[in-house]
Amino acid sequence: MLIIKTTGLLSDFIEKQEEIGLSIGFVPTMGALHAGHISLITQSKSANDLTVCSVFVNPTQFNNKDDFNKYPITIEADIDKLEAAGCDVLFLPSVDEIYPPGIEFPLYELGYLETILEGKYRPGHYQGVCKVVDRLLSLVKPTILYLGQKDYQQCMVIKKMMELRNIHAAVHISETIREKDGLAMSSRNTRLSKAEREQAVKIYETLTFMKAELKKGSLTETEQKATDFLTANGFKVDYASYANANTLELISNWNGTTPIVILIAAYLDEVRLIDNFVLN
Ligand code: PAF
C-alpha cells in the first residue's frame, strides 16, 4: 500500500491514474478503523480499479475540544488493517496539508439539515465535515465515494455539499456493521469502559423498541418512553426521534406511509454514541 502524506504528491498520483483512465473508490475516515470501515474498503475494491482511504482527524468538525483531544488514534493498527484489506493508497495528511494558511471555504448553505438532530446538538460540526470532505474530494477526485449509514445525517449533508459544489462523484452508502449484541461499530466505542460497553447495547434495544412501536398517529409518547428508558439506564439523551428518511424532517405524527428513519444520540459519561434504523 502506498502511503501519501502531502497534497502535492497525492495530486500528482491522482493525475497519473486519471490519464490511464482508472476508476477510483474513496473511503474518508478519521482512523481507529473497525470492521465497518474495512467493509467500505472491500466494497470499493470490488467496484473500482483503485481504492484510496484517508485517515485524518479533522479538527474543524469537533465542536467539543475534549472530544477532539480524546479521539482514538491507532495509526499503526490502521495501516495493518488497510494492508490486509488490500487498500491501494492511504492518504495520511497533517492539519497543515488540509488547511494550509490562506485556504478559504464557503459557508455551506445546508438549510434545515443543519438545524436538527446532530446539526442542533453539535453546532458548526457539519460546516467542518463539509470543509474537509470538500477538500478531500477535490484532491482524490473519486469515481465513487463510500460512506457509512451509521452517520445517516452526515451522508445527507455530504450529498447536499456535493450538490452545492457541483461535485459529480457517485455516493455509495453502506449499511451499518454491528457487534454481535447489536451495538453499531464506531471508533468511539474504544473509549467505553467495560461496564459502559455493556450498557451501550441499550441504544440498539431502544431502536428495536421504537421500530416495534411505530404506528400511524402520534409518535411523541414512544419517543418519550425511549428517552426515559435510556435515561434510566445511565444515558444522557440528546434525541430519540422519528424522521422522514428522505428529508430528515422530524415526524411527531405519522401518516403511515412516509418512509421512516429512527435516530438516537446519547452520552454514556462523556462518550457520545449515535445510531439509527432505516425502515423499509
Ligand atoms: O465520518 C467520519 O469519519 C468523518 O466525519 C469524515 C467523513 C471522515 C470527515 O472527517
mmCIF file with all atom_site columns, C-alpha atoms in Angstrom, residues 131-275:
data_model
loop_
_atom_site.group_PDB
_atom_site.id
_atom_site.type_symbol
_atom_site.label_atom_id
_atom_site.label_alt_id
_atom_site.label_comp_id
_atom_site.label_asym_id
_atom_site.label_entity_id
_atom_site.label_seq_id
_atom_site.pdbx_PDB_ins_code
_atom_site.Cartn_x
_atom_site.Cartn_y
_atom_site.Cartn_z
_atom_site.occupancy
_atom_site.B_iso_or_equiv
_atom_site.pdbx_formal_charge
_atom_site.auth_seq_id
_atom_site.auth_comp_id
_atom_site.auth_asym_id
_atom_site.auth_atom_id
_atom_site.pdbx_PDB_model_num
ATOM 1   C CA . LYS A 1 131 ? -14.874 21.631 4.594  1.00 0.00 ? 131 LYS A CA 1
ATOM 2   C CA . VAL A 1 132 ? -12.789 18.506 4.965  1.00 0.00 ? 132 VAL A CA 1
ATOM 3   C CA . VAL A 1 133 ? -14.813 16.337 2.591  1.00 0.00 ? 133 VAL A CA 1
ATOM 4   C CA . ASP A 1 134 ? -14.932 19.140 0.002  1.00 0.00 ? 134 ASP A CA 1
ATOM 5   C CA . ARG A 1 135 ? -11.142 19.441 0.240  1.00 0.00 ? 135 ARG A CA 1
ATOM 6   C CA . LEU A 1 136 ? -10.561 15.665 0.150  1.00 0.00 ? 136 LEU A CA 1
ATOM 7   C CA . LEU A 1 137 ? -12.846 15.207 -2.852 1.00 0.00 ? 137 LEU A CA 1
ATOM 8   C CA . SER A 1 138 ? -11.046 17.983 -4.734 1.00 0.00 ? 138 SER A CA 1
ATOM 9   C CA . LEU A 1 139 ? -7.780  16.085 -4.196 1.00 0.00 ? 139 LEU A CA 1
ATOM 10  C CA . VAL A 1 140 ? -8.843  12.448 -4.651 1.00 0.00 ? 140 VAL A CA 1
ATOM 11  C CA . LYS A 1 141 ? -11.431 13.112 -7.402 1.00 0.00 ? 141 LYS A CA 1
ATOM 12  C CA . PRO A 1 142 ? -13.085 9.732  -6.836 1.00 0.00 ? 142 PRO A CA 1
ATOM 13  C CA . THR A 1 143 ? -15.456 7.927  -9.152 1.00 0.00 ? 143 THR A CA 1
ATOM 14  C CA . ILE A 1 144 ? -17.348 6.630  -6.106 1.00 0.00 ? 144 ILE A CA 1
ATOM 15  C CA . LEU A 1 145 ? -17.363 7.987  -2.557 1.00 0.00 ? 145 LEU A CA 1
ATOM 16  C CA . TYR A 1 146 ? -18.086 5.397  0.168  1.00 0.00 ? 146 TYR A CA 1
ATOM 17  C CA . LEU A 1 147 ? -19.909 6.403  3.365  1.00 0.00 ? 147 LEU A CA 1
ATOM 18  C CA . GLY A 1 148 ? -21.441 4.509  6.272  1.00 0.00 ? 148 GLY A CA 1
ATOM 19  C CA . GLN A 1 149 ? -25.157 4.686  7.045  1.00 0.00 ? 149 GLN A CA 1
ATOM 20  C CA . LYS A 1 150 ? -24.431 4.953  10.773 1.00 0.00 ? 150 LYS A CA 1
ATOM 21  C CA . ASP A 1 151 ? -23.826 8.659  10.110 1.00 0.00 ? 151 ASP A CA 1
ATOM 22  C CA . TYR A 1 152 ? -27.172 9.000  8.361  1.00 0.00 ? 152 TYR A CA 1
ATOM 23  C CA . GLN A 1 153 ? -27.444 12.776 8.607  1.00 0.00 ? 153 GLN A CA 1
ATOM 24  C CA . GLN A 1 154 ? -23.794 13.194 7.611  1.00 0.00 ? 154 GLN A CA 1
ATOM 25  C CA . CYS A 1 155 ? -24.497 11.240 4.406  1.00 0.00 ? 155 CYS A CA 1
ATOM 26  C CA . MET A 1 156 ? -27.322 13.662 3.576  1.00 0.00 ? 156 MET A CA 1
ATOM 27  C CA . VAL A 1 157 ? -25.151 16.669 4.423  1.00 0.00 ? 157 VAL A CA 1
ATOM 28  C CA . ILE A 1 158 ? -22.279 15.440 2.243  1.00 0.00 ? 158 ILE A CA 1
ATOM 29  C CA . LYS A 1 159 ? -24.645 14.815 -0.673 1.00 0.00 ? 159 LYS A CA 1
ATOM 30  C CA . LYS A 1 160 ? -26.022 18.335 -0.246 1.00 0.00 ? 160 LYS A CA 1
ATOM 31  C CA . MET A 1 161 ? -22.494 19.802 -0.117 1.00 0.00 ? 161 MET A CA 1
ATOM 32  C CA . MET A 1 162 ? -21.588 17.927 -3.307 1.00 0.00 ? 162 MET A CA 1
ATOM 33  C CA . GLU A 1 163 ? -24.664 19.340 -4.998 1.00 0.00 ? 163 GLU A CA 1
ATOM 34  C CA . LEU A 1 164 ? -23.762 22.875 -3.853 1.00 0.00 ? 164 LEU A CA 1
ATOM 35  C CA . ARG A 1 165 ? -20.165 22.437 -5.058 1.00 0.00 ? 165 ARG A CA 1
ATOM 36  C CA . ASN A 1 166 ? -21.046 20.653 -8.304 1.00 0.00 ? 166 ASN A CA 1
ATOM 37  C CA . ILE A 1 167 ? -19.103 17.524 -7.418 1.00 0.00 ? 167 ILE A CA 1
ATOM 38  C CA . HIS A 1 168 ? -20.256 14.610 -9.514 1.00 0.00 ? 168 HIS A CA 1
ATOM 39  C CA . ALA A 1 169 ? -18.833 11.513 -7.807 1.00 0.00 ? 169 ALA A CA 1
ATOM 40  C CA . ALA A 1 170 ? -21.340 8.738  -7.138 1.00 0.00 ? 170 ALA A CA 1
ATOM 41  C CA . VAL A 1 171 ? -22.110 8.192  -3.451 1.00 0.00 ? 171 VAL A CA 1
ATOM 42  C CA . HIS A 1 172 ? -22.402 4.667  -2.114 1.00 0.00 ? 172 HIS A CA 1
ATOM 43  C CA . ILE A 1 173 ? -23.947 4.404  1.356  1.00 0.00 ? 173 ILE A CA 1
ATOM 44  C CA . SER A 1 174 ? -23.283 1.175  3.120  1.00 0.00 ? 174 SER A CA 1
ATOM 45  C CA . GLU A 1 175 ? -25.306 -0.433 5.868  1.00 0.00 ? 175 GLU A CA 1
ATOM 46  C CA . THR A 1 176 ? -24.140 -0.216 9.482  1.00 0.00 ? 176 THR A CA 1
ATOM 47  C CA . ILE A 1 177 ? -21.921 -3.040 10.681 1.00 0.00 ? 177 ILE A CA 1
ATOM 48  C CA . ARG A 1 178 ? -22.805 -4.185 14.207 1.00 0.00 ? 178 ARG A CA 1
ATOM 49  C CA . GLU A 1 179 ? -21.172 -6.072 17.045 1.00 0.00 ? 179 GLU A CA 1
ATOM 50  C CA . LYS A 1 180 ? -22.746 -9.454 17.931 1.00 0.00 ? 180 LYS A CA 1
ATOM 51  C CA . ASP A 1 181 ? -25.055 -7.838 20.511 1.00 0.00 ? 181 ASP A CA 1
ATOM 52  C CA . GLY A 1 182 ? -26.240 -5.168 18.043 1.00 0.00 ? 182 GLY A CA 1
ATOM 53  C CA . LEU A 1 183 ? -24.065 -2.201 19.048 1.00 0.00 ? 183 LEU A CA 1
ATOM 54  C CA . ALA A 1 184 ? -23.146 -0.206 15.937 1.00 0.00 ? 184 ALA A CA 1
ATOM 55  C CA . MET A 1 185 ? -19.407 -0.287 15.302 1.00 0.00 ? 185 MET A CA 1
ATOM 56  C CA . SER A 1 186 ? -17.811 3.067  15.992 1.00 0.00 ? 186 SER A CA 1
ATOM 57  C CA . SER A 1 187 ? -14.308 4.346  16.656 1.00 0.00 ? 187 SER A CA 1
ATOM 58  C CA . ARG A 1 188 ? -15.695 5.951  19.829 1.00 0.00 ? 188 ARG A CA 1
ATOM 59  C CA . ASN A 1 189 ? -16.658 2.518  21.257 1.00 0.00 ? 189 ASN A CA 1
ATOM 60  C CA . THR A 1 190 ? -12.995 2.056  22.213 1.00 0.00 ? 190 THR A CA 1
ATOM 61  C CA . ARG A 1 191 ? -13.445 4.867  24.759 1.00 0.00 ? 191 ARG A CA 1
ATOM 62  C CA . LEU A 1 192 ? -16.165 2.979  26.666 1.00 0.00 ? 192 LEU A CA 1
ATOM 63  C CA . SER A 1 193 ? -15.313 1.257  29.953 1.00 0.00 ? 193 SER A CA 1
ATOM 64  C CA . LYS A 1 194 ? -16.247 -2.426 30.270 1.00 0.00 ? 194 LYS A CA 1
ATOM 65  C CA . ALA A 1 195 ? -19.435 -1.531 32.144 1.00 0.00 ? 195 ALA A CA 1
ATOM 66  C CA . GLU A 1 196 ? -20.327 1.223  29.648 1.00 0.00 ? 196 GLU A CA 1
ATOM 67  C CA . ARG A 1 197 ? -19.719 -1.152 26.746 1.00 0.00 ? 197 ARG A CA 1
ATOM 68  C CA . GLU A 1 198 ? -22.321 -3.487 28.258 1.00 0.00 ? 198 GLU A CA 1
ATOM 69  C CA . GLN A 1 199 ? -24.754 -0.588 28.693 1.00 0.00 ? 199 GLN A CA 1
ATOM 70  C CA . ALA A 1 200 ? -24.177 0.696  25.162 1.00 0.00 ? 200 ALA A CA 1
ATOM 71  C CA . VAL A 1 201 ? -26.316 -2.052 23.624 1.00 0.00 ? 201 VAL A CA 1
ATOM 72  C CA . LYS A 1 202 ? -29.374 -0.320 25.127 1.00 0.00 ? 202 LYS A CA 1
ATOM 73  C CA . ILE A 1 203 ? -29.251 2.076  22.180 1.00 0.00 ? 203 ILE A CA 1
ATOM 74  C CA . TYR A 1 204 ? -29.825 -0.840 19.817 1.00 0.00 ? 204 TYR A CA 1
ATOM 75  C CA . GLU A 1 205 ? -32.555 -2.170 22.105 1.00 0.00 ? 205 GLU A CA 1
ATOM 76  C CA . THR A 1 206 ? -34.245 1.235  22.121 1.00 0.00 ? 206 THR A CA 1
ATOM 77  C CA . LEU A 1 207 ? -34.159 1.451  18.322 1.00 0.00 ? 207 LEU A CA 1
ATOM 78  C CA . THR A 1 208 ? -35.707 -2.020 18.208 1.00 0.00 ? 208 THR A CA 1
ATOM 79  C CA . PHE A 1 209 ? -38.412 -0.879 20.657 1.00 0.00 ? 209 PHE A CA 1
ATOM 80  C CA . MET A 1 210 ? -39.131 2.269  18.634 1.00 0.00 ? 210 MET A CA 1
ATOM 81  C CA . LYS A 1 211 ? -39.366 0.228  15.445 1.00 0.00 ? 211 LYS A CA 1
ATOM 82  C CA . ALA A 1 212 ? -41.834 -2.189 17.067 1.00 0.00 ? 212 ALA A CA 1
ATOM 83  C CA . GLU A 1 213 ? -43.926 0.696  18.474 1.00 0.00 ? 213 GLU A CA 1
ATOM 84  C CA . LEU A 1 214 ? -44.174 2.639  15.193 1.00 0.00 ? 214 LEU A CA 1
ATOM 85  C CA . LYS A 1 215 ? -47.774 3.128  14.223 1.00 0.00 ? 215 LYS A CA 1
ATOM 86  C CA . LYS A 1 216 ? -49.919 5.683  12.435 1.00 0.00 ? 216 LYS A CA 1
ATOM 87  C CA . GLY A 1 217 ? -50.682 8.740  14.586 1.00 0.00 ? 217 GLY A CA 1
ATOM 88  C CA . SER A 1 218 ? -48.742 10.430 17.366 1.00 0.00 ? 218 SER A CA 1
ATOM 89  C CA . LEU A 1 219 ? -45.175 9.237  17.993 1.00 0.00 ? 219 LEU A CA 1
ATOM 90  C CA . THR A 1 220 ? -44.278 11.572 20.842 1.00 0.00 ? 220 THR A CA 1
ATOM 91  C CA . GLU A 1 221 ? -45.216 9.175  23.629 1.00 0.00 ? 221 GLU A CA 1
ATOM 92  C CA . THR A 1 222 ? -42.933 6.468  22.200 1.00 0.00 ? 222 THR A CA 1
ATOM 93  C CA . GLU A 1 223 ? -40.106 8.986  21.803 1.00 0.00 ? 223 GLU A CA 1
ATOM 94  C CA . GLN A 1 224 ? -40.559 9.954  25.449 1.00 0.00 ? 224 GLN A CA 1
ATOM 95  C CA . LYS A 1 225 ? -40.606 6.305  26.581 1.00 0.00 ? 225 LYS A CA 1
ATOM 96  C CA . ALA A 1 226 ? -37.406 5.682  24.601 1.00 0.00 ? 226 ALA A CA 1
ATOM 97  C CA . THR A 1 227 ? -35.718 8.704  26.194 1.00 0.00 ? 227 THR A CA 1
ATOM 98  C CA . ASP A 1 228 ? -36.889 7.665  29.679 1.00 0.00 ? 228 ASP A CA 1
ATOM 99  C CA . PHE A 1 229 ? -35.607 4.108  29.163 1.00 0.00 ? 229 PHE A CA 1
ATOM 100 C CA . LEU A 1 230 ? -32.163 5.324  28.096 1.00 0.00 ? 230 LEU A CA 1
ATOM 101 C CA . THR A 1 231 ? -32.017 7.880  30.908 1.00 0.00 ? 231 THR A CA 1
ATOM 102 C CA . ALA A 1 232 ? -32.937 5.204  33.454 1.00 0.00 ? 232 ALA A CA 1
ATOM 103 C CA . ASN A 1 233 ? -30.043 3.157  32.075 1.00 0.00 ? 233 ASN A CA 1
ATOM 104 C CA . GLY A 1 234 ? -27.456 5.865  32.671 1.00 0.00 ? 234 GLY A CA 1
ATOM 105 C CA . PHE A 1 235 ? -27.511 7.738  29.352 1.00 0.00 ? 235 PHE A CA 1
ATOM 106 C CA . LYS A 1 236 ? -27.769 11.467 28.816 1.00 0.00 ? 236 LYS A CA 1
ATOM 107 C CA . VAL A 1 237 ? -30.021 11.622 25.766 1.00 0.00 ? 237 VAL A CA 1
ATOM 108 C CA . ASP A 1 238 ? -29.763 14.275 23.050 1.00 0.00 ? 238 ASP A CA 1
ATOM 109 C CA . TYR A 1 239 ? -32.573 12.788 20.986 1.00 0.00 ? 239 TYR A CA 1
ATOM 110 C CA . ALA A 1 240 ? -34.535 9.638  20.228 1.00 0.00 ? 240 ALA A CA 1
ATOM 111 C CA . SER A 1 241 ? -36.574 10.684 17.215 1.00 0.00 ? 241 SER A CA 1
ATOM 112 C CA . TYR A 1 242 ? -38.516 9.576  14.199 1.00 0.00 ? 242 TYR A CA 1
ATOM 113 C CA . ALA A 1 243 ? -37.852 11.416 10.951 1.00 0.00 ? 243 ALA A CA 1
ATOM 114 C CA . ASN A 1 244 ? -38.653 11.299 7.270  1.00 0.00 ? 244 ASN A CA 1
ATOM 115 C CA . ALA A 1 245 ? -35.968 9.030  5.778  1.00 0.00 ? 245 ALA A CA 1
ATOM 116 C CA . ASN A 1 246 ? -35.767 11.132 2.605  1.00 0.00 ? 246 ASN A CA 1
ATOM 117 C CA . THR A 1 247 ? -35.705 14.657 4.046  1.00 0.00 ? 247 THR A CA 1
ATOM 118 C CA . LEU A 1 248 ? -34.926 14.101 7.738  1.00 0.00 ? 248 LEU A CA 1
ATOM 119 C CA . GLU A 1 249 ? -37.927 16.245 8.635  1.00 0.00 ? 249 GLU A CA 1
ATOM 120 C CA . LEU A 1 250 ? -38.869 15.282 12.189 1.00 0.00 ? 250 LEU A CA 1
ATOM 121 C CA . ILE A 1 251 ? -42.149 13.384 12.410 1.00 0.00 ? 251 ILE A CA 1
ATOM 122 C CA . SER A 1 252 ? -44.311 13.584 15.506 1.00 0.00 ? 252 SER A CA 1
ATOM 123 C CA . ASN A 1 253 ? -47.467 12.385 13.773 1.00 0.00 ? 253 ASN A CA 1
ATOM 124 C CA . TRP A 1 254 ? -47.035 9.603  11.223 1.00 0.00 ? 254 TRP A CA 1
ATOM 125 C CA . ASN A 1 255 ? -49.355 9.202  8.225  1.00 0.00 ? 255 ASN A CA 1
ATOM 126 C CA . GLY A 1 256 ? -48.492 5.509  7.926  1.00 0.00 ? 256 GLY A CA 1
ATOM 127 C CA . THR A 1 257 ? -46.695 5.829  4.579  1.00 0.00 ? 257 THR A CA 1
ATOM 128 C CA . THR A 1 258 ? -43.805 8.337  4.822  1.00 0.00 ? 258 THR A CA 1
ATOM 129 C CA . PRO A 1 259 ? -40.512 6.385  4.887  1.00 0.00 ? 259 PRO A CA 1
ATOM 130 C CA . ILE A 1 260 ? -39.054 6.468  8.369  1.00 0.00 ? 260 ILE A CA 1
ATOM 131 C CA . VAL A 1 261 ? -35.617 6.658  9.922  1.00 0.00 ? 261 VAL A CA 1
ATOM 132 C CA . ILE A 1 262 ? -35.294 6.340  13.700 1.00 0.00 ? 262 ILE A CA 1
ATOM 133 C CA . LEU A 1 263 ? -32.301 8.177  15.132 1.00 0.00 ? 263 LEU A CA 1
ATOM 134 C CA . ILE A 1 264 ? -30.707 8.216  18.578 1.00 0.00 ? 264 ILE A CA 1
ATOM 135 C CA . ALA A 1 265 ? -27.828 10.213 20.043 1.00 0.00 ? 265 ALA A CA 1
ATOM 136 C CA . ALA A 1 266 ? -26.901 9.730  23.687 1.00 0.00 ? 266 ALA A CA 1
ATOM 137 C CA . TYR A 1 267 ? -23.931 10.004 26.005 1.00 0.00 ? 267 TYR A CA 1
ATOM 138 C CA . LEU A 1 268 ? -22.518 7.362  28.310 1.00 0.00 ? 268 LEU A CA 1
ATOM 139 C CA . ASP A 1 269 ? -20.448 9.518  30.642 1.00 0.00 ? 269 ASP A CA 1
ATOM 140 C CA . GLU A 1 270 ? -18.536 11.667 28.124 1.00 0.00 ? 270 GLU A CA 1
ATOM 141 C CA . VAL A 1 271 ? -18.709 9.320  25.141 1.00 0.00 ? 271 VAL A CA 1
ATOM 142 C CA . ARG A 1 272 ? -21.365 10.315 22.642 1.00 0.00 ? 272 ARG A CA 1
ATOM 143 C CA . LEU A 1 273 ? -22.907 7.480  20.631 1.00 0.00 ? 273 LEU A CA 1
ATOM 144 C CA . ILE A 1 274 ? -25.238 7.679  17.634 1.00 0.00 ? 274 ILE A CA 1
ATOM 145 C CA . ASP A 1 275 ? -27.189 5.044  15.760 1.00 0.00 ? 275 ASP A CA 1
#
